[in-house]
Short mmCIF file of C-alpha atoms in Angstrom, two decimals:
data_model
loop_
_atom_site.label_atom_id
_atom_site.label_comp_id
_atom_site.label_asym_id
_atom_site.label_seq_id
_atom_site.Cartn_x
_atom_site.Cartn_y
_atom_site.Cartn_z
CA MET V 37 -2.08 -55.29 -66.00
CA PRO V 38 -4.82 -57.29 -64.34
CA ILE V 39 -7.79 -55.44 -62.90
CA GLU V 40 -7.01 -56.47 -59.35
CA GLN V 41 -3.63 -54.71 -59.47
CA ARG V 42 -5.12 -51.58 -61.01
CA VAL V 43 -7.74 -51.36 -58.24
CA MET V 44 -5.14 -51.80 -55.52
CA ASN V 45 -2.80 -49.19 -57.04
CA ALA V 46 -5.57 -46.70 -57.69
CA PRO V 47 -5.88 -43.78 -55.25
CA ALA V 48 -8.54 -44.14 -52.62
CA ARG V 49 -11.76 -42.35 -53.51
CA PRO V 50 -14.49 -41.55 -51.07
CA THR V 51 -17.66 -43.53 -51.38
CA ALA V 52 -21.15 -42.27 -50.85
CA ALA V 53 -22.51 -42.86 -47.39
CA PRO V 54 -26.13 -43.91 -46.86
CA SER V 55 -26.91 -40.45 -45.49
CA GLY V 56 -25.86 -38.89 -48.75
CA GLY V 57 -22.51 -37.57 -47.47
CA ILE V 58 -19.08 -38.68 -48.52
CA LYS V 59 -17.56 -41.42 -46.42
CA PRO V 60 -13.76 -41.95 -46.49
CA LYS V 61 -12.35 -45.37 -47.12
CA LYS V 62 -11.40 -47.49 -44.15
CA ASP V 63 -7.71 -47.20 -45.12
CA ALA V 64 -7.63 -43.38 -44.70
CA PRO V 65 -6.90 -41.97 -41.23
CA ALA V 66 -9.91 -40.41 -39.50
CA ALA V 67 -9.52 -36.72 -38.60
CA GLU V 68 -12.94 -36.25 -37.02
CA PRO V 69 -12.23 -37.59 -33.47
CA GLU V 70 -9.59 -34.85 -32.87
CA ALA V 71 -11.93 -31.98 -33.68
CA PRO V 72 -14.35 -32.59 -30.76
CA ALA V 73 -11.40 -32.83 -28.35
CA LYS V 74 -10.05 -29.43 -29.50
CA LYS V 75 -13.51 -27.88 -29.29
CA SER V 76 -14.06 -29.23 -25.77
CA LYS V 77 -10.66 -27.87 -24.60
CA LYS V 78 -11.43 -24.49 -26.12
CA LEU V 79 -14.84 -24.46 -24.45
CA LEU V 80 -13.25 -25.48 -21.15
CA PHE V 81 -10.80 -22.54 -21.34
CA ILE V 82 -13.59 -20.11 -22.17
CA ILE V 83 -15.72 -21.31 -19.25
CA GLY V 84 -12.70 -21.28 -16.91
CA GLY V 85 -11.82 -17.73 -17.96
CA ALA V 86 -15.40 -16.60 -17.37
CA VAL V 87 -15.40 -18.16 -13.89
CA VAL V 88 -12.11 -16.47 -12.99
CA ALA V 89 -13.38 -13.12 -14.28
CA ALA V 90 -16.60 -13.48 -12.29
CA ALA V 91 -14.68 -14.38 -9.13
CA ALA V 92 -12.35 -11.38 -9.57
CA GLY V 93 -15.33 -9.08 -10.08
CA ALA V 94 -17.06 -10.43 -6.99
CA TYR V 95 -13.91 -9.97 -4.91
CA PHE V 96 -13.46 -6.41 -6.14
CA PHE V 97 -17.11 -5.57 -5.50
CA LEU V 98 -17.27 -7.14 -2.04
CA PHE V 99 -13.84 -6.47 -0.60
CA ALA V 100 -12.22 -3.61 -2.50
CA GLY V 101 -15.26 -1.35 -2.24
CA SER V 102 -15.30 1.90 -4.12
CA GLY V 103 -11.52 2.28 -4.02
CA GLU V 104 -11.57 4.61 -1.03
CA GLU V 105 -9.30 3.60 1.81
CA LYS V 106 -10.98 3.26 5.15
CA ALA V 107 -9.07 5.85 7.15
CA GLU V 108 -8.88 5.73 10.89
CA PRO V 109 -11.02 8.38 12.53
CA GLU V 110 -9.21 11.51 13.62
CA PRO V 111 -8.32 11.35 17.32
CA VAL V 112 -10.33 13.64 19.56
CA PRO V 113 -8.08 16.26 21.22
CA GLY V 114 -7.92 16.13 24.98
CA GLU V 115 -5.90 18.19 27.43
CA VAL V 116 -2.65 19.99 26.64
CA LEU V 117 0.31 18.88 28.72
CA THR V 118 2.66 21.79 29.41
CA VAL V 119 6.34 20.87 29.32
CA GLU V 120 8.40 23.16 31.52
CA ALA V 121 10.65 25.54 29.56
CA MET V 122 14.29 24.53 29.29
CA SER V 123 17.47 26.24 28.13
CA LEU V 124 19.28 24.53 25.26
CA ASN V 125 22.85 25.25 24.18
CA LEU V 126 23.20 26.49 20.63
CA ALA V 127 26.35 26.93 18.56
CA ASP V 128 28.78 29.78 19.29
CA GLY V 129 27.81 30.19 22.96
CA HIS V 130 24.15 31.09 22.33
CA TYR V 131 21.14 29.44 23.88
CA LEU V 132 17.47 28.80 23.20
CA ARG V 133 14.81 28.84 25.88
CA LEU V 134 12.18 26.37 24.69
CA GLY V 135 8.81 25.51 26.22
CA LEU V 136 6.38 22.99 24.74
CA GLY V 137 2.72 22.10 24.90
CA LEU V 138 1.71 18.56 23.96
CA GLN V 139 -1.83 18.09 22.65
CA LEU V 140 -2.92 14.70 24.01
CA ILE V 141 -5.77 12.49 22.83
CA ALA V 142 -9.03 12.67 24.76
CA ASP V 143 -9.37 9.02 25.80
CA LEU V 144 -6.02 8.86 27.57
CA HIS V 145 -6.35 7.04 30.90
CA HIS V 146 -2.88 7.56 32.39
CA ASP V 147 -0.45 10.35 33.10
CA VAL V 148 2.05 11.20 30.37
CA ASP V 149 5.68 11.70 31.34
CA ALA V 150 7.24 14.77 29.69
CA ALA V 151 10.76 13.30 29.82
CA LYS V 152 10.50 11.87 26.29
CA ALA V 153 9.46 15.27 24.94
CA ARG V 154 12.30 17.06 26.71
CA ASP V 155 14.85 14.51 25.46
CA ALA V 156 13.63 14.74 21.85
CA ALA V 157 13.70 18.55 21.94
CA ILE V 158 17.25 18.60 23.34
CA ALA V 159 18.44 16.16 20.67
CA LEU V 160 16.81 18.16 17.86
CA PHE V 161 17.60 21.78 18.82
CA SER V 162 20.97 21.55 20.61
CA GLY V 163 24.00 22.69 18.64
CA ARG V 164 22.00 24.60 16.00
CA THR V 165 23.02 28.10 15.04
CA VAL V 166 20.99 31.15 16.06
CA ALA V 167 20.26 31.73 12.37
CA ASP V 168 18.75 28.21 12.13
CA VAL V 169 16.40 28.62 15.07
CA THR V 170 15.35 32.21 14.31
CA ASN V 171 14.54 31.69 10.62
CA PRO V 172 10.73 31.14 10.47
CA GLU V 173 10.97 28.46 7.77
CA THR V 174 13.64 26.49 9.63
CA ARG V 175 11.79 26.93 12.93
CA ASP V 176 8.59 25.51 11.38
CA ALA V 177 10.52 22.60 9.89
CA LEU V 178 12.12 21.85 13.28
CA LYS V 179 8.71 22.05 14.99
CA ALA V 180 7.23 19.63 12.42
CA GLU V 181 10.13 17.21 12.90
CA LEU V 182 9.72 17.39 16.68
CA ALA V 183 5.97 16.75 16.37
CA GLU V 184 6.58 13.72 14.15
CA THR V 185 9.13 12.34 16.61
CA LEU V 186 6.85 12.83 19.61
CA ILE V 187 3.81 11.31 17.89
CA HIS V 188 5.95 8.24 17.24
CA ASP V 189 7.60 8.20 20.69
CA TYR V 190 4.27 8.53 22.52
CA HIS V 191 2.60 5.91 20.28
CA GLY V 192 -0.15 8.22 19.02
CA GLU V 193 -1.04 9.67 22.42
CA VAL V 194 0.34 13.07 21.32
CA ILE V 195 -1.39 14.56 18.27
CA GLU V 196 0.19 18.04 18.09
CA VAL V 197 3.08 20.03 19.53
CA TYR V 198 2.93 23.73 20.41
CA LEU V 199 5.89 26.02 21.07
CA THR V 200 4.91 27.88 24.26
CA ASP V 201 8.27 29.53 24.98
CA TYR V 202 10.86 30.33 22.31
CA VAL V 203 13.60 32.82 23.15
CA THR V 204 17.13 32.98 21.77
CA GLN V 205 20.16 34.84 23.07
#
């Protein structure tokens, strides 16, 4: 076999580069240009992640605070509006005489109509049994439900409800 054919069929061997390193033959594919692209993408992701983490930390520090919710200040109690006592029909021919006191907020600049309170009390207590309205636990639960209803109905102008008259027969 002539020398020219043996050289062409021989596997490619790296040759020494002038800098003393090994230089691949021109026929071999170059793998080096891909490595910098992968390194730059990796670096870009690391920098991007650090920026996102810093932004999240700044948001938490500036806007979230110490984790405590900023609660609205407690309303200052004002006058107590007395709702005239009324007789409510209970089950089995009994009745309940019920009087209320509505604790209003201090900075109220108009008169409060007691009609909403009377209507809510009638809807809540009417038709109950004597046992329901005389049991202390049930009575307290009914009072709490009435207070919640009136706070909602009066849009925060009422902050507490007192039972001023409570007689069953």
